[in-house]
XYZ file of C-alpha atoms in Angstrom:
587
model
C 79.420 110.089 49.487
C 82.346 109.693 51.894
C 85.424 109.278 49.846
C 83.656 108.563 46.825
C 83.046 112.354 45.066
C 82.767 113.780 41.392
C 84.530 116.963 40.392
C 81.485 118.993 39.327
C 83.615 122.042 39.053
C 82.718 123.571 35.559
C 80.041 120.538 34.595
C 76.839 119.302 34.849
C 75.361 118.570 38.642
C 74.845 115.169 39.966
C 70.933 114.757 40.083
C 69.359 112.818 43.250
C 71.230 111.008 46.131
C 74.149 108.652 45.603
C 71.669 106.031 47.537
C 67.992 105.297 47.289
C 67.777 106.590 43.497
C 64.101 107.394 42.679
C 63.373 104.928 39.672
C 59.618 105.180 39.578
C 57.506 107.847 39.790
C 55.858 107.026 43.313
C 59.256 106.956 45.096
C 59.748 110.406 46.739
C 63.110 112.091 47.096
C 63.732 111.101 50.777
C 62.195 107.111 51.067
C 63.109 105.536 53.791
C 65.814 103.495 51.871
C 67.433 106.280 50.983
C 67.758 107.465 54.840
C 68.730 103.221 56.036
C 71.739 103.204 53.085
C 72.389 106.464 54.993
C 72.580 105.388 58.430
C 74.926 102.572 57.160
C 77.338 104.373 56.103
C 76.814 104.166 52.614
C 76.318 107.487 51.753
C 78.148 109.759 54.279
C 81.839 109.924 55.445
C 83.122 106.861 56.580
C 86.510 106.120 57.328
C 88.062 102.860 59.248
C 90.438 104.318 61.995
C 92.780 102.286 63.752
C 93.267 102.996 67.929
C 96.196 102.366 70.155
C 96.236 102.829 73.671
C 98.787 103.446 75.940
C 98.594 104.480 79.824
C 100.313 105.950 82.716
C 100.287 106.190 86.508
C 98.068 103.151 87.185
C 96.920 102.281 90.205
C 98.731 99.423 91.998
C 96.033 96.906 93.237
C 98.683 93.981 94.000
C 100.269 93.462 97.068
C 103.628 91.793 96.008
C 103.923 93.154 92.184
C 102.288 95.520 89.815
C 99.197 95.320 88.357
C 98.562 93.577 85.392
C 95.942 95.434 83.248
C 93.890 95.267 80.309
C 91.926 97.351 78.408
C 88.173 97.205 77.398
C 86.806 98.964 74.629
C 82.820 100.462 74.156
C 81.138 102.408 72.535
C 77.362 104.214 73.861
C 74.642 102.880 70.925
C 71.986 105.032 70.560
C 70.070 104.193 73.867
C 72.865 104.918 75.755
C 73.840 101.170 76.414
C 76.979 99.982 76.036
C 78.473 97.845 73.351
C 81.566 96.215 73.901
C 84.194 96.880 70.849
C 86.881 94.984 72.031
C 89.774 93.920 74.522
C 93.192 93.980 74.247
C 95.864 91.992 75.594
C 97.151 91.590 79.632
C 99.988 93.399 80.109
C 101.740 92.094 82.812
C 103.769 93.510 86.064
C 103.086 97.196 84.830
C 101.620 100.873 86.209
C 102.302 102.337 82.537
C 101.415 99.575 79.524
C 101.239 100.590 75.836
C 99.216 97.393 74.730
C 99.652 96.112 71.056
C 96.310 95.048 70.643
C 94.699 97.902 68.223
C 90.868 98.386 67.193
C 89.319 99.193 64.293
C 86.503 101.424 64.611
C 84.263 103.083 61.614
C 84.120 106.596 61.542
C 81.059 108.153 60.551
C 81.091 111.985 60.699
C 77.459 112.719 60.892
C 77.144 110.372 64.146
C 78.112 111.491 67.542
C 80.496 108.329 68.603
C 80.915 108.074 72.306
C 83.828 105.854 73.449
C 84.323 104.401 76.595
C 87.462 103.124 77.937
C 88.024 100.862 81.042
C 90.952 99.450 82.667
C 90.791 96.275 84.814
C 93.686 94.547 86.450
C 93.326 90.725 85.681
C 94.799 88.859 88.439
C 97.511 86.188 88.117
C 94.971 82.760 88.158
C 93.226 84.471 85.150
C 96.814 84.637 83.158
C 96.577 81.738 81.072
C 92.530 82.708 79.785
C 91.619 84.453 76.892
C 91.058 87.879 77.170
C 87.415 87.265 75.379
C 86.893 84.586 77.869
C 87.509 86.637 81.023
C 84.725 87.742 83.467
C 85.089 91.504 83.715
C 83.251 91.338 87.130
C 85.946 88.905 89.088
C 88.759 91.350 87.716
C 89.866 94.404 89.850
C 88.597 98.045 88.016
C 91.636 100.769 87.634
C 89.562 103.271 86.138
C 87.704 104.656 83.445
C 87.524 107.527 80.576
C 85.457 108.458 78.116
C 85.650 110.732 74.854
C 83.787 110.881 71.278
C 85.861 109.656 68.426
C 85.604 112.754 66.722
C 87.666 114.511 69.440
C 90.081 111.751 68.529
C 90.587 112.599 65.148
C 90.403 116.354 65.294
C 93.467 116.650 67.305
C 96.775 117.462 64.869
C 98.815 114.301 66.148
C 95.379 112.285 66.557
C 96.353 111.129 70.039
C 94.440 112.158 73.338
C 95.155 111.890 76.687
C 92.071 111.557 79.620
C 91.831 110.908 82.949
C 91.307 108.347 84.210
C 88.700 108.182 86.793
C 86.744 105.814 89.548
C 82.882 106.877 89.469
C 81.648 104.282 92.276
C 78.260 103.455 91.110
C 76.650 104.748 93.877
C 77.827 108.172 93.496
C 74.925 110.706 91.698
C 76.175 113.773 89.832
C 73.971 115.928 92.385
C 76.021 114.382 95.166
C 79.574 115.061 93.670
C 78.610 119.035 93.128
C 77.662 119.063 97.232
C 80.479 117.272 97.995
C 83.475 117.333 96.794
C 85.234 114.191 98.678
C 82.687 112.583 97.208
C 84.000 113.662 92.782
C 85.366 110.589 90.646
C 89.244 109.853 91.839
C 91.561 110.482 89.220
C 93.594 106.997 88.352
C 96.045 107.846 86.082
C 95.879 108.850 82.524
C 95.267 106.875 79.032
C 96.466 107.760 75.630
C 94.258 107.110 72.689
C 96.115 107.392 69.312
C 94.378 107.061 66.009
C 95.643 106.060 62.262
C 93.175 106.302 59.489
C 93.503 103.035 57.941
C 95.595 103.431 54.733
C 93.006 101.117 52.044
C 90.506 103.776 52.669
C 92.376 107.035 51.293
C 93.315 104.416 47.992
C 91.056 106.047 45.375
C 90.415 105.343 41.832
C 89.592 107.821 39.243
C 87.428 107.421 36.178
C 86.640 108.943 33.126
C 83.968 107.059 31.364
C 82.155 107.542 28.027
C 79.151 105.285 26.345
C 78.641 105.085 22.574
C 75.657 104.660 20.211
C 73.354 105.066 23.128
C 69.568 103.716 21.997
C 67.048 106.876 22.316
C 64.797 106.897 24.943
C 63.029 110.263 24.126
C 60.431 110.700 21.392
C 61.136 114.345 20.227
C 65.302 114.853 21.349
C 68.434 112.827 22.468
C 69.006 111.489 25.541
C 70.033 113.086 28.894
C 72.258 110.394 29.975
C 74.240 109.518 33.287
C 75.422 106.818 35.004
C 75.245 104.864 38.731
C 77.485 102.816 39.789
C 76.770 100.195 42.615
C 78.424 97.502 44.194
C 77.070 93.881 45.034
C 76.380 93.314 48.523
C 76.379 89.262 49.402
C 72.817 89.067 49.685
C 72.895 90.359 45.770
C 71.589 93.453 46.497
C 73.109 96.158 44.743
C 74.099 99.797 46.706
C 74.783 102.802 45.036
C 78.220 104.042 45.746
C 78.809 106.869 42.601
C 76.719 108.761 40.074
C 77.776 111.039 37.293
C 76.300 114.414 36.553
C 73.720 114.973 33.758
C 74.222 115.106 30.427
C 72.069 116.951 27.922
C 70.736 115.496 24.159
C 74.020 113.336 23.823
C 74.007 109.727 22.476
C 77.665 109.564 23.060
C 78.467 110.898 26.243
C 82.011 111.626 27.978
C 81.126 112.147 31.727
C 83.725 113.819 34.003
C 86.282 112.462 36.422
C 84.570 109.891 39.212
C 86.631 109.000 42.355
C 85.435 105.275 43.885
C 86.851 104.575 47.169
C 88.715 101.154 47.274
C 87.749 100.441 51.248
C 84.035 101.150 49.525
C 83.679 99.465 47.073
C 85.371 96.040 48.873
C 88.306 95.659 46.708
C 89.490 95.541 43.211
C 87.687 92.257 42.400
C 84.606 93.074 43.816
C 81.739 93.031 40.889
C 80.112 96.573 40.441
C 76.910 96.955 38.321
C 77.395 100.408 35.970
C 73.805 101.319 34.549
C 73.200 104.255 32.135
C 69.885 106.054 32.510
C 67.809 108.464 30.996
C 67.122 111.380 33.715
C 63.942 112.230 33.478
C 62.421 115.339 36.039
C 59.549 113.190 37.102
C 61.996 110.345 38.586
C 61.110 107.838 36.530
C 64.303 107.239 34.988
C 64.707 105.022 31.836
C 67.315 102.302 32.147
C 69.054 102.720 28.477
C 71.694 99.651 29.507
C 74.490 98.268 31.767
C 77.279 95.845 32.587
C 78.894 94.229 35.071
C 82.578 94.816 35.479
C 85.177 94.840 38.555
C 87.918 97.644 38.786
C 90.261 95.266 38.098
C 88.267 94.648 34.973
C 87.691 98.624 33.933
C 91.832 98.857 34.342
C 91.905 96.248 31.729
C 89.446 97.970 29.187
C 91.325 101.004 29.138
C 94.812 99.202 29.230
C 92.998 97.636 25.561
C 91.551 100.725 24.663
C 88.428 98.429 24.254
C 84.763 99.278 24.920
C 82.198 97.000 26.507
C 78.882 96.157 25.483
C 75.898 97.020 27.458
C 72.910 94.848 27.863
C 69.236 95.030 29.091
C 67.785 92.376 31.404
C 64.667 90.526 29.657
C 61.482 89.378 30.625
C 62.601 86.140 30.500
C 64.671 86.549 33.942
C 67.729 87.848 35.547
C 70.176 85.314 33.739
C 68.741 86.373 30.293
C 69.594 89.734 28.823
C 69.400 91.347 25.328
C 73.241 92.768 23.990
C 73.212 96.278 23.050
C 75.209 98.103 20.252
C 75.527 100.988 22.974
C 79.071 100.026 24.598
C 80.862 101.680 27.564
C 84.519 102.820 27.082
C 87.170 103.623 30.139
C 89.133 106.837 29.092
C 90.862 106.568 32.223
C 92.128 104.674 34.883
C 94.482 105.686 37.739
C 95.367 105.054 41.117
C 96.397 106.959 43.718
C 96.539 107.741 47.756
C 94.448 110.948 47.858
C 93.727 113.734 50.836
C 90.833 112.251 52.785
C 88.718 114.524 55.174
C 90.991 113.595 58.201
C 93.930 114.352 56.958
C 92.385 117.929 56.382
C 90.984 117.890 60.076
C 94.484 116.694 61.019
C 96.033 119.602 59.375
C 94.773 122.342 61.337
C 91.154 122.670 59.244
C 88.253 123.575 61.005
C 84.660 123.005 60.501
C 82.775 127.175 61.597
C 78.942 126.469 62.750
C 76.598 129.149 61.562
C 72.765 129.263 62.083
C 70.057 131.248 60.763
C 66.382 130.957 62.510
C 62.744 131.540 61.169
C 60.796 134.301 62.721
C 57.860 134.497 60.499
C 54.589 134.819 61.226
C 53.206 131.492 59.508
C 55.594 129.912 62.599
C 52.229 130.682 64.805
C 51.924 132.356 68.283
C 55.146 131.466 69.945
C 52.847 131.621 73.373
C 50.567 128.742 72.194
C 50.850 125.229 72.423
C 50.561 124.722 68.502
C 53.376 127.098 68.077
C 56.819 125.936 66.084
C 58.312 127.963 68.371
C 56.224 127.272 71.758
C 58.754 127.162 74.639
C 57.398 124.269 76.842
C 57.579 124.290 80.026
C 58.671 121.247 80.753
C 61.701 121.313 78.932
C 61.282 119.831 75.895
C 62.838 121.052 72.894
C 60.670 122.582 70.074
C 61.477 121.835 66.329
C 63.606 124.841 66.151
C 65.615 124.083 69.315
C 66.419 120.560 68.625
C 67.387 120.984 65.350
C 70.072 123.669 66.778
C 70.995 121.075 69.297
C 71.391 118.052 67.256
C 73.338 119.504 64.304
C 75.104 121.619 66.698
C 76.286 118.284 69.204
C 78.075 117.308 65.796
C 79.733 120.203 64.616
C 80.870 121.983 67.583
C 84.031 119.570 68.222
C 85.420 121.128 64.941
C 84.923 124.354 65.811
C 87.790 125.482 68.149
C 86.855 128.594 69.686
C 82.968 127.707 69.916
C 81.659 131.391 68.837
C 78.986 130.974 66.553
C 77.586 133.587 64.083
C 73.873 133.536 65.370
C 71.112 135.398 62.646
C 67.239 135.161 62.923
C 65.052 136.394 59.660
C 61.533 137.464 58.901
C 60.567 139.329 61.960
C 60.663 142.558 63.186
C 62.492 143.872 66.536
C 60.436 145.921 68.762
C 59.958 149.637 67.395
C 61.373 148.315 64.314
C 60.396 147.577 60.572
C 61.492 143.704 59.379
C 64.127 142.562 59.218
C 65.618 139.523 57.215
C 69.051 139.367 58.834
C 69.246 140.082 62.415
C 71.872 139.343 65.247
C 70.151 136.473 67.702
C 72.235 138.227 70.469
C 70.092 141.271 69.559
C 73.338 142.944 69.567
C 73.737 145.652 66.521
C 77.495 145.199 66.472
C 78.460 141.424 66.652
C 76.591 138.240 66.162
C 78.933 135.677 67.638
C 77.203 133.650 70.476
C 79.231 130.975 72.894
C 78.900 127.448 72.123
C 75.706 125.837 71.322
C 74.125 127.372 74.831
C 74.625 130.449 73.607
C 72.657 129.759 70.835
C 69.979 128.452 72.906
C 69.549 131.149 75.212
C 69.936 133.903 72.459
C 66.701 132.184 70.975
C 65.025 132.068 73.351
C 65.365 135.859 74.313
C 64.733 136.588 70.730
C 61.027 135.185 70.854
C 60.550 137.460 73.763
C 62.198 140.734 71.953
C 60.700 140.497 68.320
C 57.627 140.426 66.837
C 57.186 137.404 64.254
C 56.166 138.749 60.638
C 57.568 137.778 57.472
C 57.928 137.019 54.245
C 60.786 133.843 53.954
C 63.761 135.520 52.396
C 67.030 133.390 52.521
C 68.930 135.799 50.724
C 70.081 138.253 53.203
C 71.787 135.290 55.754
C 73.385 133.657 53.113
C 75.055 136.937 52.271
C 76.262 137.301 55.669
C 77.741 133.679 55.919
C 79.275 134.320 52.019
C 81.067 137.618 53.764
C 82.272 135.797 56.841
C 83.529 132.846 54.907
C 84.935 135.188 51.974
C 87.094 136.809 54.682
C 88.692 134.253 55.870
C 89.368 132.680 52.583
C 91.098 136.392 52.044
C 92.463 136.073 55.134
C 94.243 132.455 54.436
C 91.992 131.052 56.967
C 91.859 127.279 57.218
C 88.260 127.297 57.724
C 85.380 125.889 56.551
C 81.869 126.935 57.370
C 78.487 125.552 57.573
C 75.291 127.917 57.962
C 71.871 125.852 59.278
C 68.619 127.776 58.345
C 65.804 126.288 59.784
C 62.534 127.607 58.279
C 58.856 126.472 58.009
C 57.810 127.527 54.921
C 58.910 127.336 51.364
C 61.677 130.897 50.538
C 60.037 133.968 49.178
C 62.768 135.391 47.263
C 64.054 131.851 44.863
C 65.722 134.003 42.546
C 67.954 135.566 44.777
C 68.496 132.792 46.749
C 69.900 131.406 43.916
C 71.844 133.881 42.557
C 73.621 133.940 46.368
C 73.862 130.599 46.157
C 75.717 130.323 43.054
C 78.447 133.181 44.211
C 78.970 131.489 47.433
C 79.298 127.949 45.528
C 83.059 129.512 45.068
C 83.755 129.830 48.538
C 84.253 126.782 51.686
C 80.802 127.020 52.313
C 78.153 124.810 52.849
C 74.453 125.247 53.833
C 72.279 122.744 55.585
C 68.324 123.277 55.534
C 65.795 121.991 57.901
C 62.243 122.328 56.901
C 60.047 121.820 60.338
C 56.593 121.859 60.082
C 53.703 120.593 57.847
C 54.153 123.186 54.875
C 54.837 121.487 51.485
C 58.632 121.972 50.657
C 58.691 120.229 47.445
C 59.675 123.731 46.176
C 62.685 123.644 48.525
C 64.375 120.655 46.849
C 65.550 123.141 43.494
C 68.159 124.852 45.993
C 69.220 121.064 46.399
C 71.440 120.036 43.620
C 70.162 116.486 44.441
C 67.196 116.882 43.746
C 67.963 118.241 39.982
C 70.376 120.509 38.061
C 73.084 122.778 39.560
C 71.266 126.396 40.658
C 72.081 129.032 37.756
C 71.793 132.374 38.605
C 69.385 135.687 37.232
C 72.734 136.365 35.034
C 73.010 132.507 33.812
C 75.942 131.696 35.670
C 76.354 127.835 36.821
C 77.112 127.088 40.210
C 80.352 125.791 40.748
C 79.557 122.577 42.792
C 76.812 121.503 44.978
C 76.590 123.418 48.895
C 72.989 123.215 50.101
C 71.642 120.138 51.467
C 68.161 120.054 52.226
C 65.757 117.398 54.439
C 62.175 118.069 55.731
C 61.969 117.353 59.639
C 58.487 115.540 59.001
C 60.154 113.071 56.058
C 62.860 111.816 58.452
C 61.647 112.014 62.652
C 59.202 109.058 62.755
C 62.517 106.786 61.047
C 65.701 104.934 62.418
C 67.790 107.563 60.777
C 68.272 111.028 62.666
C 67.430 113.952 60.849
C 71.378 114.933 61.385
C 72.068 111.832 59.979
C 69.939 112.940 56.668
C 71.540 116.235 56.797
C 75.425 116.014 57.006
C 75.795 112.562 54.800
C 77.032 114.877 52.185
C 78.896 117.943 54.057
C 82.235 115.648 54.022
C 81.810 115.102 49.975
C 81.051 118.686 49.457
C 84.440 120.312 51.872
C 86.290 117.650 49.860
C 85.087 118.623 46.117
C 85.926 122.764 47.280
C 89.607 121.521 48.543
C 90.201 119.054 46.037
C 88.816 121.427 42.797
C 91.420 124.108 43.797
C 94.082 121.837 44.922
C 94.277 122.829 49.063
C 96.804 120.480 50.616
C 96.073 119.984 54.459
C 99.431 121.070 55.933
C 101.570 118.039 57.384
């Protein structure tokens, strides 16, 4: 939800995504528009960052003054080409410029953004031409750099400093390694400094009720909630906010909403607010809705007034039936809150976990048909890239790169089963390095164990709850995510849940891939999502929402990655834990 969350601490869950709401009953969980709002931004972190570059120790490519550079901007799209961002200005007669020119780039945390930087020295009959205008081609090259934005904007000060390098096109990578004369020349250095843009930490918080709501159900009151979507110029409408659940009330008081200003466009901007009736088979009943700005909502609870809602009519979109039902603001304020940067800024860390599935219904990891056949020609089963995907995102929060490696469901050599075992097949320590490590430990795992079963989640989630409860003891400004991948649907639900709902209290989050052609519908309960917060054997109430749960086979065929899918919500869910118990990222 990027910077758009609701404090769920202590109330009802948030039921289904904050885009691509299921409104019929043939619209599954994870349609495709659910995964292209994704991929746009519209439901995971995004933030608008602001670069600056400065450099040093150019190279001097005129005879009778300094070069005159000027900085070009990419970034890699998704087949590797290069998209040009932006230029900045010629900075004239200089080996060191800092260059006023700044871009904006958009953030998205569940994307791996690769930048790259070159520097060209525009000579002196180019001077009076605009940058846009120049031919990159009949300018001299300095050098080049390259870095993801997220390395960027995990550093404390948010400022970086490369090399700056001259790879002469010719030049392979086997040839550099067998010679080194022959290695990219260093050029001097550039400086890449980033400012979160300040409209996007303005947030808004709501409290909003509804009164006299007409009842939708036959035999008890309504289960109400609300969406909240902005208008688009085409006049489509995008979900940006939902509220949690509400049981058998006609006259319901929902808790605290945050809308991002940057999100929603601006103060003025129209947003549609629509109050359904949840019902489990998705098909929920539209009980009313208006049309108001922010601007607007400031002013209804300035009055202290509520607003009518209204039901379109059969008779078209400009004709629409006035309800009794009306919509009241309890409250309104502004303020600058903590956004995820600033956390990452402040010395938090994101801690990779993953837990494999080594049960039998996986299949004969030595045949073909196998979730976890090895091919031999290199490429990645289910299992591996799943590991490598999520793991390409995470790992450049994790400083020290040792990740907590478990498999489950299969039993070691000379050995009964076991549901929580070291990948490393160590019996003291289950750290691995980096995401190789992780590789290679899984890879001597299918050669060491013998896959059985059943699918308990249980004992791994215990494991991560200890690690992360530790360092929570320990003051730790950690956060940690654990990645099971399974194939089948968990064995042991009820204590899943009930380890679920005691790690809810802790900075934890849990991502879950489903590979494979098993039916997972079962899955989706762990996924607050999908339907009411978890509630333990002992009827305790999760605290917020930490598992997040896609199918492989819903999401591979589409434009959106499955990592994509997966981490659109870890940024909303670290920010609801810090937020709820009021962690301040240190300045």
């Amino acid at each position: 939800m990027g910077n758009c969350c609701s404090d769920t601490g202590g109330g009802m869950a948030a039921v289904g995504g904050t885009a691509g709401l299921s409104y019929n009953a043939a619209a599954s969980s994870n349609d495709a528009v659910d995964w292209f709002l994704k991929s746009r931004g519209y439901l995971g972190l995004f933030s608008q960052i602001e670069l600056s570059f400065s450099a040093a120790d150019l190279r001097d490519r005129d005879v009778l003054s300094k070069s005159d550079p000027m900085l070009v901007v990419y970034m890699k799209a998704r087949d590797g080409a290069l998209v040009e961002v932006g230029r900045t200005e010629v900075v004239l007669n200089s080996l060191n410029p800092t260059w006023i020119t700044k871009h904006i780039i958009t953030y998205q945390f569940e994307v791996v953004q690769t930048l790259v930087f070159r520097i060209y020295d525009v000579d002196t009959p180019f001077h009076n031409v605009d940058v846009k205008m120049l031919k990159l081609d009949e300018q001299q090259f300095l050098g080049e750099a390259t870095c993801t934005l997220s390395q960027i904007v995990t550093r404390k000060n948010r400022s970086l400093t490369l090399d700056l390098v001259r790879r002469e096109e010719t030049i392979t990578s086997i040839t550099e390694e067998s010679n080194p004369s022959n290695r990219p020349k260093h050029c001097g250095k550039l400086t890449v400094h980033a400012e979160e843009c300040i409209n996007s930490k303005t947030t808004t918080e709501l409290i909003l009720r509804c009164s006299d709501l007409d009842c939708k159900d036959l035999f008890s009151r309504n289960d109400p909630f609300l969406v909240i979507s902005k208008i688009v110029e085409s006049g489509t409408h995008i979900p940006v906010c939902k509220t949690e659940v509400l049981k058998n009330e006609t006259k319901p008081t929902w808790k605290s909403v945050f809308l991002n200003i940057q999100q929603v466009g601006s103060k003025d901007s129209p947003l549609i607010i629509e109050c359904f009736n949840f019902n489990s088979n998705g098909k929920h009943d539209l009980i009313g809705k208006v049309q108001k700005s922010l601007a607007d909502l400031e002013k209804l609870h300035s009055s202290g007034q509520g607003q009518n809602l209204f039901l379109p009519t059969a008779a078209g979109n400009n004709n629409h039936k006035i309800l009794n039902s009306q919509l009241f603001v309890d409250k309104f304020s502004e303020s600058v809150q903590y956004t995820f940067l600033d956390y990452l800024a402040g010395g938090f860390e994101l801690n990779f976990m993953v837990a494999v599935d080594f049960t039998a219904s996986n299949g004969n990891p030595r045949l073909p048909d196998s979730l976890h056949y090895l091919d031999p020609s290199g490429r990645p089963n289910a299992y591996q890239r799943a590991i490598l995907e999520v793991g390409e995102v995470l790992q450049v929060y994790d400083s020290d790169k040792r990740f907590p490696a478990w498999g489950f469901g299969a039993r070691p050599i000379d050995g009964p089963v076991s549901h929580c075992f070291n990948l490393n097949g160590s019996n003291s320590y289950c750290e691995v390095e980096g995401i190789p490590g992780i590789m290679m430990a899984y890879t001597s795992a299918l050669h060491n164990v013998n896959l059985a079963g059943p699918t308990l989640f249980g004992p791994v989630i215990s494991n991560a709850a200890l690690i992360a409860g530790q360092s929570l003891a320990n003051h730790g400004q950690k956060y940690f995510v654990l990645l099971i991948i399974t194939d089948g649907v968990v064995t042991d639900l009820q204590e899943t849940k009930d380890a679920l709902v005691k790690a809810s209290d802790l900075p934890l989050s849990i991502l879950i891939i489903g590979v494979g052609g098993a039916d997972f519908k079962e899955m989706e309960i762990l996924d607050a999502d999908k339907g009411e917060r978890l509630e333990s054997s002992t009827g305790r109430v999760a605290s917020r929402d930490i598992v997040q749960f896609v199918p492989l086979k819903d999401v591979q065929n589409g434009e959106i990655s499955v990592v994509q899918a997966l981490l659109a919500e870890l940024p909303s869910q670290f920010l609801t834990y810090m937020r709820t118990r009021d962690i301040q990222p240190s300045t």
